[in-house]
Short mmCIF file of N, CA and C in Angstrom, two decimals:
data_model
loop_
_atom_site.label_atom_id
_atom_site.label_comp_id
_atom_site.label_asym_id
_atom_site.label_seq_id
_atom_site.Cartn_x
_atom_site.Cartn_y
_atom_site.Cartn_z
N MET A 1 112.06 103.61 83.11
CA MET A 1 111.08 103.53 84.14
C MET A 1 111.38 103.58 85.91
N TYR A 2 110.02 104.44 86.35
CA TYR A 2 109.95 105.16 87.92
C TYR A 2 109.00 105.08 88.01
N ALA A 3 107.93 103.34 89.54
CA ALA A 3 107.12 103.07 89.73
C ALA A 3 107.63 104.10 91.40
N GLY A 4 105.74 104.74 91.83
CA GLY A 4 105.42 105.44 93.19
C GLY A 4 104.30 104.68 93.76
N THR A 5 104.25 104.38 94.75
CA THR A 5 103.22 104.18 95.77
C THR A 5 103.78 105.51 96.69
N LEU A 6 102.34 105.66 97.56
CA LEU A 6 101.34 106.57 98.86
C LEU A 6 100.59 105.31 99.59
N SER A 7 100.97 104.82 100.44
CA SER A 7 99.94 104.44 101.82
C SER A 7 99.37 105.31 102.54
N PHE A 8 98.76 106.48 102.18
CA PHE A 8 97.88 107.31 103.31
C PHE A 8 96.88 105.77 104.84
N ASP A 9 96.96 106.94 105.49
CA ASP A 9 96.16 105.81 107.61
C ASP A 9 95.42 107.12 107.69
N LEU A 10 94.19 106.81 107.69
CA LEU A 10 93.75 108.05 107.32
C LEU A 10 91.97 108.15 108.84
N LEU A 11 91.65 108.74 109.44
CA LEU A 11 90.79 109.04 110.31
C LEU A 11 90.32 109.16 110.35
N LEU A 12 88.67 109.29 109.94
CA LEU A 12 87.44 109.96 109.33
C LEU A 12 86.73 110.90 110.62
N GLY A 13 86.41 111.98 110.15
CA GLY A 13 85.91 112.68 111.65
C GLY A 13 84.43 112.19 112.03
N ASP A 14 83.03 112.65 112.01
CA ASP A 14 82.09 111.89 112.68
C ASP A 14 81.07 111.11 111.37
N VAL A 15 81.97 109.92 111.64
CA VAL A 15 81.58 108.46 111.24
C VAL A 15 80.83 107.96 111.09
N ARG A 16 79.92 107.56 111.11
CA ARG A 16 79.30 106.33 112.80
C ARG A 16 78.70 104.74 111.64
N SER A 17 78.95 104.87 110.53
CA SER A 17 79.15 103.72 109.80
C SER A 17 79.60 103.49 108.78
N LEU A 18 79.59 102.44 108.26
CA LEU A 18 80.38 102.13 107.01
C LEU A 18 79.99 102.80 105.89
N LYS A 19 78.83 103.07 105.74
CA LYS A 19 77.65 103.93 104.75
C LYS A 19 78.59 104.90 104.21
N GLU A 20 78.01 105.44 106.31
CA GLU A 20 78.34 107.22 105.87
C GLU A 20 80.44 107.10 105.45
N LYS A 21 81.67 106.30 106.39
CA LYS A 21 82.32 106.25 105.77
C LYS A 21 82.79 106.23 103.86
N ARG A 22 81.51 105.81 103.32
CA ARG A 22 81.70 105.09 102.09
C ARG A 22 81.85 106.47 101.20
N SER A 23 80.78 107.44 101.58
CA SER A 23 80.66 108.25 101.28
C SER A 23 82.45 110.35 101.36
N VAL A 24 82.62 108.78 102.54
CA VAL A 24 83.62 110.87 102.38
C VAL A 24 84.59 110.18 101.40
N VAL A 25 85.05 108.29 102.00
CA VAL A 25 86.78 107.48 100.93
C VAL A 25 86.16 107.99 99.67
N ARG A 26 84.72 107.68 98.71
CA ARG A 26 85.21 107.52 97.78
C ARG A 26 85.24 108.63 96.70
N PRO A 27 84.77 109.70 97.35
CA PRO A 27 84.75 111.58 96.67
C PRO A 27 86.38 111.43 96.78
N ILE A 28 87.56 111.01 97.73
CA ILE A 28 88.60 111.27 97.62
C ILE A 28 89.32 110.81 96.85
N VAL A 29 88.52 109.66 96.65
CA VAL A 29 89.41 108.23 96.28
C VAL A 29 89.57 109.41 94.45
N ALA A 30 88.28 109.09 94.18
CA ALA A 30 88.25 109.05 92.68
C ALA A 30 88.28 110.80 92.26
N GLU A 31 89.23 112.52 93.48
CA GLU A 31 88.91 113.65 93.04
C GLU A 31 90.73 113.17 93.12
N LEU A 32 91.59 112.48 93.38
CA LEU A 32 93.26 112.13 93.43
C LEU A 32 92.49 111.40 91.47
N HIS A 33 92.44 110.99 91.63
CA HIS A 33 91.99 109.81 90.53
C HIS A 33 92.01 110.88 88.90
N ARG A 34 91.04 111.68 89.25
CA ARG A 34 90.88 113.04 88.19
C ARG A 34 90.89 113.96 87.98
N LYS A 35 92.39 114.27 89.77
CA LYS A 35 93.03 116.13 89.46
C LYS A 35 94.72 114.87 88.96
N TYR A 36 94.74 114.32 89.00
CA TYR A 36 96.91 113.72 89.33
C TYR A 36 96.76 112.40 87.97
N ALA A 37 95.34 112.26 88.57
CA ALA A 37 95.53 110.56 87.04
C ALA A 37 96.32 109.72 87.86
N VAL A 38 96.24 109.33 88.52
CA VAL A 38 96.60 108.07 89.33
C VAL A 38 95.92 106.96 89.72
N SER A 39 96.33 105.54 89.51
CA SER A 39 95.58 104.82 89.93
C SER A 39 95.68 104.48 91.10
N VAL A 40 94.90 104.87 92.20
CA VAL A 40 94.22 104.76 93.30
C VAL A 40 92.88 103.70 93.59
N ALA A 41 93.79 103.81 95.23
CA ALA A 41 91.69 102.92 95.69
C ALA A 41 92.07 103.32 97.05
N GLU A 42 91.30 102.30 97.52
CA GLU A 42 90.95 101.94 99.70
C GLU A 42 91.79 99.91 99.31
N VAL A 43 92.77 100.61 100.09
CA VAL A 43 93.67 99.55 100.24
C VAL A 43 93.53 98.61 101.18
N GLY A 44 92.83 99.09 102.99
CA GLY A 44 92.85 98.29 103.65
C GLY A 44 91.13 98.77 104.75
N ASP A 45 91.57 98.38 105.66
CA ASP A 45 90.86 99.41 106.57
C ASP A 45 88.63 99.14 106.61
N GLN A 46 88.91 98.65 105.59
CA GLN A 46 87.15 98.41 105.37
C GLN A 46 86.80 98.09 106.23
N ASP A 47 86.76 97.23 106.82
CA ASP A 47 85.32 96.54 108.28
C ASP A 47 85.40 97.73 109.28
N LEU A 48 86.26 98.69 109.54
CA LEU A 48 86.01 99.79 109.63
C LEU A 48 86.15 101.38 109.60
N TYR A 49 84.79 101.83 110.50
CA TYR A 49 83.96 103.09 109.36
C TYR A 49 84.63 103.82 110.50
N ARG A 50 85.98 103.71 111.23
CA ARG A 50 86.24 105.22 111.37
C ARG A 50 88.16 105.28 110.79
N ARG A 51 88.19 104.45 110.08
CA ARG A 51 90.35 103.93 108.97
C ARG A 51 89.05 103.74 107.68
N ALA A 52 90.76 104.69 106.94
CA ALA A 52 90.58 104.19 106.21
C ALA A 52 91.94 103.93 105.69
N THR A 53 92.16 102.99 104.75
CA THR A 53 93.44 103.36 103.82
C THR A 53 93.32 102.75 102.57
N ILE A 54 94.71 104.24 101.58
CA ILE A 54 94.05 104.53 100.86
C ILE A 54 95.81 104.40 99.99
N GLY A 55 95.57 103.54 98.81
CA GLY A 55 96.54 103.37 97.99
C GLY A 55 96.92 103.90 96.52
N VAL A 56 98.13 104.81 96.12
CA VAL A 56 98.58 105.43 95.45
C VAL A 56 99.35 105.06 94.53
N ALA A 57 99.82 105.03 92.84
CA ALA A 57 100.76 104.47 92.78
C ALA A 57 100.24 105.05 90.79
N ALA A 58 101.50 106.26 91.08
CA ALA A 58 102.29 106.03 89.34
C ALA A 58 103.47 105.70 89.30
N VAL A 59 102.81 105.14 87.77
CA VAL A 59 104.57 105.50 86.27
C VAL A 59 105.23 107.04 86.20
N SER A 60 106.55 107.37 85.70
CA SER A 60 106.70 108.05 85.05
C SER A 60 108.83 107.29 84.05
N GLY A 61 108.00 107.62 83.86
CA GLY A 61 109.95 107.72 83.37
C GLY A 61 110.81 108.59 83.67
N ASP A 62 111.22 109.79 84.58
CA ASP A 62 111.11 110.93 85.32
C ASP A 62 110.90 110.09 87.15
N ALA A 63 112.27 110.51 87.58
CA ALA A 63 112.29 110.72 88.79
C ALA A 63 111.98 111.49 89.51
N GLY A 64 112.28 113.07 88.80
CA GLY A 64 111.90 114.19 89.42
C GLY A 64 110.48 114.98 89.66
N HIS A 65 110.12 114.06 88.34
CA HIS A 65 108.47 114.37 88.13
C HIS A 65 107.17 113.05 88.84
N LEU A 66 108.20 112.60 89.15
CA LEU A 66 107.45 111.78 89.63
C LEU A 66 107.04 111.44 91.11
N THR A 67 107.60 111.92 91.31
CA THR A 67 107.91 112.20 93.08
C THR A 67 106.95 113.70 92.99
N ASP A 68 106.89 114.88 92.33
CA ASP A 68 107.25 116.26 91.91
C ASP A 68 105.10 115.60 92.60
N LEU A 69 104.03 114.69 91.62
CA LEU A 69 103.23 114.04 91.29
C LEU A 69 102.86 114.07 93.06
N LEU A 70 103.15 112.57 93.17
CA LEU A 70 103.54 112.25 95.04
C LEU A 70 103.32 113.39 95.82
N ASP A 71 104.21 114.44 95.70
CA ASP A 71 104.49 114.94 96.43
C ASP A 71 102.90 116.24 96.43
N ARG A 72 102.16 115.70 95.42
CA ARG A 72 100.63 116.36 94.95
C ARG A 72 99.79 116.43 96.33
N CYS A 73 99.89 115.61 95.84
CA CYS A 73 99.07 113.92 96.40
C CYS A 73 99.01 114.05 97.29
N GLU A 74 100.09 113.87 98.00
CA GLU A 74 100.68 113.73 99.77
C GLU A 74 99.86 115.06 100.59
N ARG A 75 100.20 116.50 99.51
CA ARG A 75 99.35 117.94 100.48
C ARG A 75 98.20 117.45 100.14
N TRP A 76 97.52 117.12 99.16
CA TRP A 76 95.90 116.86 98.90
C TRP A 76 95.82 116.46 99.79
N VAL A 77 95.60 115.54 99.93
CA VAL A 77 94.99 114.44 101.57
C VAL A 77 94.98 115.70 101.89
N ALA A 78 96.14 116.05 102.75
CA ALA A 78 96.46 116.45 103.73
C ALA A 78 95.70 117.35 103.77
N ALA A 79 95.18 118.48 102.92
CA ALA A 79 94.67 119.87 103.21
C ALA A 79 93.32 118.80 103.40
N ARG A 80 92.71 117.57 103.43
CA ARG A 80 90.92 117.87 103.46
C ARG A 80 90.78 118.57 104.38
N PRO A 81 89.66 118.48 104.91
CA PRO A 81 88.97 118.82 106.19
C PRO A 81 88.25 117.66 107.35
N GLU A 82 88.37 116.61 106.45
CA GLU A 82 87.25 115.60 106.18
C GLU A 82 87.75 114.73 107.39
N VAL A 83 89.39 115.06 106.83
CA VAL A 83 89.63 113.57 107.29
C VAL A 83 90.89 113.99 107.93
N GLU A 84 92.64 113.39 109.03
CA GLU A 84 93.27 112.69 109.04
C GLU A 84 93.93 112.01 109.19
N LEU A 85 94.82 113.03 109.25
CA LEU A 85 96.63 111.87 108.25
C LEU A 85 96.96 110.92 108.89
N LEU A 86 97.39 110.21 109.62
CA LEU A 86 97.74 109.66 110.82
C LEU A 86 98.98 109.05 109.96
N SER A 87 99.43 109.03 108.92
CA SER A 87 100.58 108.59 108.40
C SER A 87 99.80 108.27 106.69
N VAL A 88 102.44 108.18 106.34
CA VAL A 88 101.84 107.94 105.07
C VAL A 88 104.14 107.22 104.45
N ARG A 89 103.03 106.19 103.77
CA ARG A 89 104.48 105.56 103.16
C ARG A 89 103.94 105.71 101.62
N ARG A 90 105.67 106.23 102.06
CA ARG A 90 106.00 106.19 100.30
C ARG A 90 107.19 105.46 99.84
N ARG A 91 106.85 104.80 98.86
CA ARG A 91 107.85 104.26 98.02
C ARG A 91 108.26 104.48 96.76
N PHE A 92 109.40 104.32 96.60
CA PHE A 92 109.87 104.09 95.07
C PHE A 92 110.78 102.90 94.59
N HIS A 93 109.77 102.68 93.11
CA HIS A 93 110.88 101.62 92.29
C HIS A 93 111.25 102.21 91.16
N GLY A 94 112.72 101.92 90.88
CA GLY A 94 113.66 102.64 89.63
C GLY A 94 114.29 101.01 88.91
N ASP A 95 114.82 101.57 88.39
CA ASP A 95 115.32 100.49 86.77
C ASP A 95 116.73 100.31 88.32
N HIS A 96 117.10 100.85 88.53
CA HIS A 96 118.11 100.29 89.29
C HIS A 96 117.34 99.02 90.60
N ASP A 97 116.49 98.81 90.91
CA ASP A 97 115.82 98.16 91.39
C ASP A 97 116.06 96.49 90.98
N ASP A 98 116.38 95.20 91.88
CA ASP A 98 116.68 93.85 90.97
C ASP A 98 114.69 93.02 91.21
#
C-alpha cells in the first residue's frame, strides 16, 4: 500500500475578503475531489484572504499509479488562472516506512 500527499501553497488573485477567498478555494477543492477521487481540503492560511494551503491525499496499491495521480493533480492546480502556485510539497509513504 502506498499513500501520497500534496500540499499546495497558493496566492489568490484579486481577492479582498474571506468570502471572496471561499468563492475561489471551494471550487478548486470540489473539482479536485470530483475529477481525481482524492481527499482534499483547505488545510492552512484560513485567516489570510490572499493565501491558501490546500492538502490532497490518496492511497493506491501501485506506486506508479499514485505518482501519476498526484502529477495530474499538481498540473491541474498549476493551470488554474485564478491562483498562482507558489510551492508544492509532495510526500510518499509506502510499505518500507516504519
